[in-house]
Amino acid sequence: DGFKQMNVEPCLFTMFSKEVVCLLLVHVDNIMVGCNNRPWFEKLMKRWETRDQFQADYVSDRSILGLNIRRLDRFTFAFSQKFYIEKIVEEYELQDSKPSPIPIRNGIENKFDPDNMSKNVDKSIPFRRIVMELYWVGRGSHVHILYACNFFARFMNCYSKELFEE
């Protein structure tokens, strides 16, 4: 239907025409859509064979799954996650935390070793949740945190309260 798959992000499909600008970001069990022509997109959905599998959730123009997309000019889009990040800050009560350009403590690799940690985790600690939320932020707009996300993801089966606090 005129979409072009992007080489740099294979799950992103774009279409630019005189009448329609449409971005499709396919992610496991959902598709995020940014389109300037809603009637055109609804017509397209009716033509797709798998349309019965889609549940269209139209959200405000502020964000789609926490990702804000703003068109700057004919060819440029800006991505941000301000509202999603603010939600994380509020949820984990980080309002008084000091921002850091490197979001991981120097030398932490020497303190924690997943091979030597207990596999009995306290499931009330939202460790997995925050790691996945931060991965979403890293993938969407803050790539500088991905090293920290990768480091903490190594502990998904053996995290502790102390590691969560880090």
mmCIF file of C-alpha atoms in Angstrom:
data_model
loop_
_atom_site.group_PDB
_atom_site.id
_atom_site.type_symbol
_atom_site.label_atom_id
_atom_site.label_comp_id
_atom_site.label_asym_id
_atom_site.label_seq_id
_atom_site.Cartn_x
_atom_site.Cartn_y
_atom_site.Cartn_z
ATOM 1 C CA ASP A 1 0.000 0.000 0.000
ATOM 2 C CA GLY A 2 2.915 2.380 -0.621
ATOM 3 C CA PHE A 3 4.736 1.917 2.693
ATOM 4 C CA LYS A 4 8.527 1.798 2.777
ATOM 5 C CA GLN A 5 10.327 -0.295 5.403
ATOM 6 C CA MET A 6 13.148 1.652 7.041
ATOM 7 C CA ASN A 7 16.614 0.066 6.992
ATOM 8 C CA VAL A 8 17.725 1.665 10.246
ATOM 9 C CA GLU A 9 14.595 0.446 12.132
ATOM 10 C CA PRO A 10 13.054 -2.570 10.318
ATOM 11 C CA CYS A 11 9.823 -2.388 12.335
ATOM 12 C CA LEU A 12 9.150 1.202 11.139
ATOM 13 C CA PHE A 13 7.195 1.682 7.930
ATOM 14 C CA THR A 14 6.653 5.115 6.380
ATOM 15 C CA MET A 15 4.548 6.534 3.615
ATOM 16 C CA PHE A 16 4.819 10.083 2.330
ATOM 17 C CA SER A 17 2.504 11.314 -0.410
ATOM 18 C CA LYS A 18 0.864 14.618 -1.297
ATOM 19 C CA GLU A 19 -2.261 13.686 0.656
ATOM 20 C CA VAL A 20 -0.977 11.385 3.387
ATOM 21 C CA VAL A 21 1.916 11.095 5.794
ATOM 22 C CA CYS A 22 1.746 7.851 7.760
ATOM 23 C CA LEU A 23 4.194 6.149 10.126
ATOM 24 C CA LEU A 24 3.639 2.582 11.343
ATOM 25 C CA LEU A 25 5.777 1.220 14.149
ATOM 26 C CA VAL A 26 5.197 -2.516 14.576
ATOM 27 C CA HIS A 27 6.003 -3.821 18.054
ATOM 28 C CA VAL A 28 5.286 -7.451 18.998
ATOM 29 C CA ASP A 29 1.542 -7.239 19.625
ATOM 30 C CA ASN A 30 0.667 -3.701 18.585
ATOM 31 C CA ILE A 31 1.140 -1.128 15.875
ATOM 32 C CA MET A 32 1.653 2.523 16.700
ATOM 33 C CA VAL A 33 0.332 4.793 14.005
ATOM 34 C CA GLY A 34 0.995 8.416 13.261
ATOM 35 C CA CYS A 35 -1.091 9.627 10.342
ATOM 36 C CA ASN A 36 -2.270 13.039 9.194
ATOM 37 C CA ASN A 37 -5.377 11.648 7.457
ATOM 38 C CA ARG A 38 -7.598 9.580 9.740
ATOM 39 C CA PRO A 39 -10.322 8.778 7.152
ATOM 40 C CA TRP A 40 -7.644 7.458 4.774
ATOM 41 C CA PHE A 41 -6.150 5.295 7.503
ATOM 42 C CA GLU A 42 -9.533 3.888 8.560
ATOM 43 C CA LYS A 43 -10.193 2.974 4.936
ATOM 44 C CA LEU A 44 -6.786 1.274 4.769
ATOM 45 C CA MET A 45 -7.546 -0.746 7.929
ATOM 46 C CA LYS A 46 -10.743 -2.062 6.333
ATOM 47 C CA ARG A 47 -8.718 -3.373 3.380
ATOM 48 C CA TRP A 48 -6.152 -5.245 5.481
ATOM 49 C CA GLU A 49 -6.919 -8.950 5.713
ATOM 50 C CA THR A 50 -6.050 -9.047 9.411
ATOM 51 C CA ARG A 51 -8.280 -6.097 10.303
ATOM 52 C CA ASP A 52 -10.292 -8.263 12.708
ATOM 53 C CA GLN A 53 -7.147 -8.639 14.801
ATOM 54 C CA PHE A 54 -6.739 -4.876 15.191
ATOM 55 C CA GLN A 55 -8.230 -2.905 18.012
ATOM 56 C CA ALA A 56 -7.906 0.746 17.163
ATOM 57 C CA ASP A 57 -7.152 2.893 20.165
ATOM 58 C CA TYR A 58 -7.134 6.541 19.229
ATOM 59 C CA VAL A 59 -5.230 8.571 21.738
ATOM 60 C CA SER A 60 -4.659 12.236 22.210
ATOM 61 C CA ASP A 61 -2.184 14.059 20.036
ATOM 62 C CA ARG A 62 0.126 14.308 23.077
ATOM 63 C CA SER A 63 1.449 10.775 22.841
ATOM 64 C CA ILE A 64 1.109 7.251 21.509
ATOM 65 C CA LEU A 65 2.161 4.705 24.148
ATOM 66 C CA GLY A 66 4.209 7.416 25.790
ATOM 67 C CA LEU A 67 5.992 8.480 22.603
ATOM 68 C CA ASN A 68 5.289 12.038 21.475
ATOM 69 C CA ILE A 69 5.673 12.695 17.761
ATOM 70 C CA ARG A 70 5.640 16.251 16.458
ATOM 71 C CA ARG A 71 6.081 17.292 12.851
ATOM 72 C CA LEU A 72 8.618 20.102 12.555
ATOM 73 C CA ASP A 73 8.463 20.574 8.799
ATOM 74 C CA ARG A 74 7.606 18.613 5.673
ATOM 75 C CA PHE A 75 10.372 16.053 6.213
ATOM 76 C CA THR A 76 11.254 16.271 9.910
ATOM 77 C CA PHE A 77 9.626 14.723 12.972
ATOM 78 C CA ALA A 78 10.640 15.194 16.596
ATOM 79 C CA PHE A 79 10.275 12.347 19.077
ATOM 80 C CA SER A 80 10.125 12.862 22.830
ATOM 81 C CA GLN A 81 8.789 11.109 25.905
ATOM 82 C CA LYS A 82 8.305 13.963 28.351
ATOM 83 C CA PHE A 83 4.948 12.813 29.745
ATOM 84 C CA TYR A 84 6.019 9.157 29.954
ATOM 85 C CA ILE A 85 9.237 10.082 31.777
ATOM 86 C CA GLU A 86 7.288 12.336 34.158
ATOM 87 C CA LYS A 87 4.976 9.383 34.909
ATOM 88 C CA ILE A 88 7.995 7.177 35.749
ATOM 89 C CA VAL A 89 9.475 9.895 37.966
ATOM 90 C CA GLU A 90 6.159 10.182 39.830
ATOM 91 C CA GLU A 91 5.551 6.414 40.070
ATOM 92 C CA TYR A 92 8.979 5.704 41.581
ATOM 93 C CA GLU A 93 9.080 8.948 43.604
ATOM 94 C CA LEU A 94 12.240 10.235 41.924
ATOM 95 C CA GLN A 95 11.336 13.941 42.042
ATOM 96 C CA ASP A 96 14.288 14.738 44.322
ATOM 97 C CA SER A 97 16.797 12.633 42.383
ATOM 98 C CA LYS A 98 19.659 14.427 40.746
ATOM 99 C CA PRO A 99 19.828 14.005 36.938
ATOM 100 C CA SER A 100 22.927 12.229 35.679
ATOM 101 C CA PRO A 101 24.341 12.111 32.150
ATOM 102 C CA ILE A 102 25.502 8.543 32.852
ATOM 103 C CA PRO A 103 22.656 6.743 34.631
ATOM 104 C CA ILE A 104 24.757 3.989 36.197
ATOM 105 C CA ARG A 105 27.203 4.147 39.067
ATOM 106 C CA ASN A 106 30.857 3.777 38.124
ATOM 107 C CA GLY A 107 32.202 0.384 39.204
ATOM 108 C CA ILE A 108 28.783 -1.236 39.718
ATOM 109 C CA GLU A 109 29.834 -4.072 37.412
ATOM 110 C CA ASN A 110 32.246 -5.208 40.135
ATOM 111 C CA LYS A 111 29.611 -5.239 42.880
ATOM 112 C CA PHE A 112 26.891 -7.402 41.315
ATOM 113 C CA ASP A 113 27.315 -10.723 39.514
ATOM 114 C CA PRO A 114 24.187 -12.582 38.346
ATOM 115 C CA ASP A 115 26.013 -15.928 38.600
ATOM 116 C CA ASN A 116 26.515 -15.421 42.346
ATOM 117 C CA MET A 117 23.135 -13.942 43.278
ATOM 118 C CA SER A 118 20.133 -15.694 44.795
ATOM 119 C CA LYS A 119 17.396 -16.711 42.373
ATOM 120 C CA ASN A 120 14.798 -16.188 45.140
ATOM 121 C CA VAL A 121 13.501 -12.773 44.152
ATOM 122 C CA ASP A 122 10.947 -10.620 45.950
ATOM 123 C CA LYS A 123 8.255 -10.197 43.292
ATOM 124 C CA SER A 124 6.842 -7.171 45.125
ATOM 125 C CA ILE A 125 9.923 -5.219 43.968
ATOM 126 C CA PRO A 126 8.997 -3.704 40.557
ATOM 127 C CA PHE A 127 12.471 -4.405 39.150
ATOM 128 C CA ARG A 128 11.347 -5.960 35.861
ATOM 129 C CA ARG A 129 8.759 -3.254 35.315
ATOM 130 C CA ILE A 130 11.165 -0.342 35.705
ATOM 131 C CA VAL A 131 13.819 -1.991 33.513
ATOM 132 C CA MET A 132 11.271 -2.441 30.717
ATOM 133 C CA GLU A 133 9.932 1.110 31.160
ATOM 134 C CA LEU A 134 13.469 2.460 30.909
ATOM 135 C CA TYR A 135 14.157 0.320 27.836
ATOM 136 C CA TRP A 136 11.140 2.002 26.206
ATOM 137 C CA VAL A 137 12.572 5.423 27.073
ATOM 138 C CA GLY A 138 16.007 4.407 25.791
ATOM 139 C CA ARG A 139 14.674 3.017 22.543
ATOM 140 C CA GLY A 140 12.365 5.944 21.953
ATOM 141 C CA SER A 141 14.360 9.042 22.778
ATOM 142 C CA HIS A 142 17.239 8.559 25.249
ATOM 143 C CA VAL A 143 19.697 6.074 23.767
ATOM 144 C CA HIS A 144 22.341 7.096 26.312
ATOM 145 C CA ILE A 145 20.593 4.996 28.988
ATOM 146 C CA LEU A 146 20.651 1.742 27.019
ATOM 147 C CA TYR A 147 23.971 0.564 28.515
ATOM 148 C CA ALA A 148 22.426 0.845 31.984
ATOM 149 C CA CYS A 149 19.261 -0.923 30.770
ATOM 150 C CA ASN A 150 21.340 -3.787 29.355
ATOM 151 C CA PHE A 151 23.337 -4.055 32.558
ATOM 152 C CA PHE A 152 20.231 -4.251 34.775
ATOM 153 C CA ALA A 153 18.411 -6.608 32.392
ATOM 154 C CA ARG A 154 21.066 -9.225 33.197
ATOM 155 C CA PHE A 155 19.476 -9.507 36.667
ATOM 156 C CA MET A 156 15.849 -10.193 35.706
ATOM 157 C CA ASN A 157 15.957 -13.590 37.440
ATOM 158 C CA CYS A 158 18.085 -12.645 40.470
ATOM 159 C CA TYR A 159 17.427 -9.017 41.417
ATOM 160 C CA SER A 160 17.433 -7.738 44.969
ATOM 161 C CA LYS A 161 16.216 -4.646 46.817
ATOM 162 C CA GLU A 162 19.778 -3.321 46.782
ATOM 163 C CA LEU A 163 20.017 -3.716 42.994
ATOM 164 C CA PHE A 164 16.604 -2.096 42.570
ATOM 165 C CA GLU A 165 17.780 0.915 44.566
ATOM 166 C CA GLU A 166 20.779 1.253 42.215
#
